[in-house]
Amino acid sequence: MKSGKWLALILIGMLAVLAGCGAADQPAEETQTGQSAVSDNDVSDLNWRVPSFTYTNQNNETVGLDDLKGKVWLADFIFTRCPNVCPPMTANMSKVQEALKQAGVKAEIVSFTVDPEHDQPEQLRVFAEKHHADLNSWHFLTGYSLEEIQKLTQEAFKGSISQQEGPSPDVPLLVNHPTQFYLIDQNGKVVKFYDGLKPDAGQIVQDVKNLQK
């Protein structure tokens, strides 16, 4: 890979994922820092790998990287008290899940909460059902500390998570977190990312198919 492209992708990996729920007074689209700097979202040459983990899903069942081995999966970051970007991101991921099903393509989906202290399995299940998630192949994960998910996000996705107190009782917490969808291959390697607020479901389906050939 040419050095210029490598540096551009590193920049996107660090800048684009900073967007999140922190800018509650701005339109969600304006929080997408740097997303348009390059059009190539392929990071397969950068060797981003998901470290081993074992967490708890919305059914209070353990789910870990070993359970995803040999499978293609998508990942994103959300929290149930999110005042802006997480509901549309989750609705978009639900549409991607439906597109995969319609195409007869199998893929797992993992949504990591960035508010693990509040988001227990019960809250995550209500949130998932509200957004019509098919929980047969979609795991909403919790059961870790904020520091743990910050470390995983940095190591695997070159992103960051930070929390701050919200402006009102109706919005008690703001979190800066990645707003991308990430495509991970059968060996736990991140190969692509997509704008979670404007994903191209057809492209994601095709990319999953390509990994399964």
Tab-separated table of C-alpha atoms in Angstrom:
chain	number	residue	atom	x	y	z
A	1	MET	CA	0.000	0.000	0.000
A	2	LYS	CA	1.331	3.472	-0.846
A	3	SER	CA	2.460	5.453	2.175
A	4	GLY	CA	0.072	8.332	1.397
A	5	LYS	CA	-2.962	6.055	1.426
A	6	TRP	CA	-1.759	4.337	4.599
A	7	LEU	CA	-1.423	7.661	6.409
A	8	ALA	CA	-4.823	8.829	5.160
A	9	LEU	CA	-6.509	5.686	6.445
A	10	ILE	CA	-4.799	6.008	9.818
A	11	LEU	CA	-6.064	9.596	9.997
A	12	ILE	CA	-9.593	8.495	9.166
A	13	GLY	CA	-9.424	5.674	11.664
A	14	MET	CA	-8.466	8.134	14.391
A	15	LEU	CA	-10.660	11.075	13.437
A	16	ALA	CA	-13.849	9.591	12.036
A	17	VAL	CA	-14.443	7.387	15.033
A	18	LEU	CA	-14.396	10.346	17.424
A	19	ALA	CA	-17.922	11.266	16.449
A	20	GLY	CA	-20.638	10.360	18.880
A	21	CYS	CA	-23.276	11.602	21.237
A	22	GLY	CA	-21.191	14.304	22.821
A	23	ALA	CA	-22.357	17.036	20.493
A	24	ALA	CA	-25.969	16.864	21.538
A	25	ASP	CA	-26.659	20.405	20.397
A	26	GLN	CA	-25.421	19.735	16.859
A	27	PRO	CA	-26.979	17.737	14.047
A	28	ALA	CA	-25.623	14.204	14.133
A	29	GLU	CA	-24.142	14.579	10.671
A	30	GLU	CA	-21.912	17.399	11.872
A	31	THR	CA	-20.218	15.106	14.347
A	32	GLN	CA	-18.852	12.943	11.515
A	33	THR	CA	-15.358	14.392	11.636
A	34	GLY	CA	-13.150	13.580	8.674
A	35	GLN	CA	-15.355	10.891	7.147
A	36	SER	CA	-15.181	12.423	3.681
A	37	ALA	CA	-11.386	12.843	3.633
A	38	VAL	CA	-10.957	9.590	1.677
A	39	SER	CA	-13.479	7.383	-0.050
A	40	ASP	CA	-11.639	4.103	0.515
A	41	ASN	CA	-12.851	2.487	3.735
A	42	ASP	CA	-10.722	-0.652	3.324
A	43	VAL	CA	-8.381	-1.080	6.299
A	44	SER	CA	-7.532	-4.733	5.705
A	45	ASP	CA	-3.858	-3.919	5.122
A	46	LEU	CA	-3.542	-2.132	8.477
A	47	ASN	CA	-3.927	-5.292	10.569
A	48	TRP	CA	-6.541	-4.005	13.021
A	49	ARG	CA	-7.408	-7.037	15.144
A	50	VAL	CA	-10.072	-7.503	17.797
A	51	PRO	CA	-8.514	-8.711	21.071
A	52	SER	CA	-9.997	-11.606	22.983
A	53	PHE	CA	-13.087	-10.739	25.017
A	54	THR	CA	-15.951	-12.423	26.850
A	55	TYR	CA	-18.913	-10.222	27.733
A	56	THR	CA	-22.649	-10.521	28.482
A	57	ASN	CA	-25.467	-10.063	25.988
A	58	GLN	CA	-29.071	-8.891	26.288
A	59	ASN	CA	-30.145	-12.391	27.370
A	60	ASN	CA	-27.555	-12.468	30.158
A	61	GLU	CA	-25.550	-15.017	28.154
A	62	THR	CA	-21.799	-14.883	27.652
A	63	VAL	CA	-20.570	-13.994	24.174
A	64	GLY	CA	-16.927	-13.759	23.267
A	65	LEU	CA	-14.504	-13.587	20.402
A	66	ASP	CA	-14.240	-17.391	20.407
A	67	ASP	CA	-17.989	-17.585	19.647
A	68	LEU	CA	-17.423	-15.420	16.565
A	69	LYS	CA	-14.423	-17.318	15.248
A	70	GLY	CA	-15.057	-18.562	11.727
A	71	LYS	CA	-17.895	-16.062	11.237
A	72	VAL	CA	-18.104	-12.716	9.485
A	73	TRP	CA	-19.527	-10.055	11.787
A	74	LEU	CA	-20.387	-6.393	12.043
A	75	ALA	CA	-19.745	-4.246	15.104
A	76	ASP	CA	-20.812	-0.847	16.358
A	77	PHE	CA	-20.975	1.210	19.562
A	78	ILE	CA	-24.180	2.479	21.144
A	79	PHE	CA	-25.843	3.209	24.472
A	80	THR	CA	-29.478	3.177	25.443
A	81	ARG	CA	-29.557	6.706	26.914
A	82	CYS	CA	-28.035	8.207	23.770
A	83	PRO	CA	-29.840	11.447	22.854
A	84	ASN	CA	-29.086	11.508	19.134
A	85	VAL	CA	-26.967	9.176	16.973
A	86	CYS	CA	-27.520	5.737	18.533
A	87	PRO	CA	-31.218	5.286	17.676
A	88	PRO	CA	-30.703	6.006	13.950
A	89	MET	CA	-27.514	3.939	13.905
A	90	THR	CA	-29.367	0.972	15.409
A	91	ALA	CA	-32.297	1.437	13.029
A	92	ASN	CA	-29.790	1.473	10.159
A	93	MET	CA	-28.080	-1.663	11.416
A	94	SER	CA	-31.494	-3.332	11.585
A	95	LYS	CA	-31.981	-2.484	7.902
A	96	VAL	CA	-28.564	-3.958	7.130
A	97	GLN	CA	-29.525	-7.102	9.027
A	98	GLU	CA	-32.725	-7.376	7.013
A	99	ALA	CA	-30.807	-6.863	3.754
A	100	LEU	CA	-28.424	-9.667	4.725
A	101	LYS	CA	-31.367	-11.974	5.459
A	102	GLN	CA	-33.072	-11.112	2.173
A	103	ALA	CA	-29.841	-11.930	0.333
A	104	GLY	CA	-29.464	-15.221	2.183
A	105	VAL	CA	-26.169	-14.078	3.706
A	106	LYS	CA	-25.266	-15.038	7.266
A	107	ALA	CA	-23.430	-12.554	9.474
A	108	GLU	CA	-23.387	-11.851	13.190
A	109	ILE	CA	-23.832	-8.354	14.607
A	110	VAL	CA	-22.307	-7.096	17.849
A	111	SER	CA	-23.270	-3.791	19.475
A	112	PHE	CA	-21.029	-2.768	22.370
A	113	THR	CA	-22.544	-0.380	24.898
A	114	VAL	CA	-20.370	2.596	25.836
A	115	ASP	CA	-22.420	3.094	29.009
A	116	PRO	CA	-21.878	-0.293	30.690
A	117	GLU	CA	-22.673	0.870	34.212
A	118	HIS	CA	-26.236	1.752	33.212
A	119	ASP	CA	-26.821	-0.605	30.282
A	120	GLN	CA	-27.498	-3.932	31.918
A	121	PRO	CA	-28.961	-6.841	29.880
A	122	GLU	CA	-32.535	-5.722	30.581
A	123	GLN	CA	-31.981	-2.211	29.212
A	124	LEU	CA	-30.191	-3.554	26.173
A	125	ARG	CA	-32.955	-6.028	25.380
A	126	VAL	CA	-35.629	-3.327	25.527
A	127	PHE	CA	-33.504	-1.091	23.284
A	128	ALA	CA	-32.894	-3.944	20.838
A	129	GLU	CA	-36.555	-4.871	20.593
A	130	LYS	CA	-37.541	-1.249	20.138
A	131	HIS	CA	-35.355	-1.134	17.031
A	132	HIS	CA	-36.564	-4.485	15.645
A	133	ALA	CA	-33.254	-6.288	16.043
A	134	ASP	CA	-33.292	-9.998	15.244
A	135	LEU	CA	-31.584	-11.282	18.379
A	136	ASN	CA	-30.858	-14.675	16.855
A	137	SER	CA	-27.753	-13.147	15.276
A	138	TRP	CA	-27.368	-9.767	16.989
A	139	HIS	CA	-25.715	-9.406	20.391
A	140	PHE	CA	-25.929	-6.254	22.496
A	141	LEU	CA	-23.014	-6.526	24.905
A	142	THR	CA	-22.260	-5.246	28.389
A	143	GLY	CA	-20.607	-6.699	31.509
A	144	TYR	CA	-17.353	-4.754	31.434
A	145	SER	CA	-15.963	-1.520	32.806
A	146	LEU	CA	-15.705	1.733	30.887
A	147	GLU	CA	-11.929	1.322	30.923
A	148	GLU	CA	-12.193	-2.129	29.331
A	149	ILE	CA	-14.343	-0.971	26.418
A	150	GLN	CA	-12.142	2.081	25.937
A	151	LYS	CA	-9.125	-0.209	25.607
A	152	LEU	CA	-10.861	-2.596	23.194
A	153	THR	CA	-12.082	0.293	21.049
A	154	GLN	CA	-8.606	1.760	20.819
A	155	GLU	CA	-6.852	-1.540	20.125
A	156	ALA	CA	-9.276	-2.956	17.576
A	157	PHE	CA	-10.845	0.069	15.904
A	158	LYS	CA	-8.372	2.918	16.606
A	159	GLY	CA	-11.211	4.916	18.144
A	160	SER	CA	-11.866	6.548	21.485
A	161	ILE	CA	-14.674	6.736	24.029
A	162	SER	CA	-15.149	9.524	26.555
A	163	GLN	CA	-18.038	10.350	28.861
A	164	GLN	CA	-19.282	13.602	30.338
A	165	GLU	CA	-22.257	14.678	32.376
A	166	GLY	CA	-25.315	15.548	30.338
A	167	PRO	CA	-27.006	18.949	30.250
A	168	SER	CA	-30.298	17.928	31.886
A	169	PRO	CA	-32.124	15.105	33.699
A	170	ASP	CA	-33.581	14.088	30.333
A	171	VAL	CA	-30.055	13.772	28.916
A	172	PRO	CA	-27.991	12.653	31.921
A	173	LEU	CA	-24.965	11.426	29.967
A	174	LEU	CA	-23.095	12.379	26.813
A	175	VAL	CA	-20.570	10.030	25.244
A	176	ASN	CA	-18.153	10.595	22.399
A	177	HIS	CA	-17.817	7.251	20.645
A	178	PRO	CA	-17.360	5.744	17.170
A	179	THR	CA	-20.358	6.047	14.870
A	180	GLN	CA	-19.009	3.665	12.257
A	181	PHE	CA	-20.090	0.127	11.448
A	182	TYR	CA	-17.079	-2.199	11.281
A	183	LEU	CA	-16.770	-5.366	9.207
A	184	ILE	CA	-14.698	-8.107	10.843
A	185	ASP	CA	-13.576	-11.284	9.108
A	186	GLN	CA	-13.575	-14.884	10.288
A	187	ASN	CA	-10.231	-14.418	12.076
A	188	GLY	CA	-11.126	-11.299	14.046
A	189	LYS	CA	-9.491	-8.840	11.649
A	190	VAL	CA	-11.199	-5.523	10.880
A	191	VAL	CA	-11.380	-5.165	7.109
A	192	LYS	CA	-13.726	-2.228	6.439
A	193	PHE	CA	-15.751	0.485	8.117
A	194	TYR	CA	-18.897	2.345	7.048
A	195	ASP	CA	-20.750	5.492	8.077
A	196	GLY	CA	-23.285	4.203	10.591
A	197	LEU	CA	-25.584	7.152	9.949
A	198	LYS	CA	-25.649	6.650	6.170
A	199	PRO	CA	-24.661	3.040	5.482
A	200	ASP	CA	-24.979	1.459	2.062
A	201	ALA	CA	-26.694	-1.822	2.943
A	202	GLY	CA	-26.147	-3.245	-0.533
A	203	GLN	CA	-22.406	-2.601	-0.349
A	204	ILE	CA	-22.193	-4.165	3.089
A	205	VAL	CA	-24.012	-7.277	1.854
A	206	GLN	CA	-21.596	-7.555	-1.065
A	207	ASP	CA	-18.568	-7.101	1.182
A	208	VAL	CA	-19.808	-9.852	3.509
A	209	LYS	CA	-20.341	-12.128	0.509
A	210	ASN	CA	-16.790	-11.437	-0.677
A	211	LEU	CA	-15.364	-12.480	2.687
A	212	GLN	CA	-17.354	-15.703	2.614
A	213	LYS	CA	-16.134	-16.838	-0.803
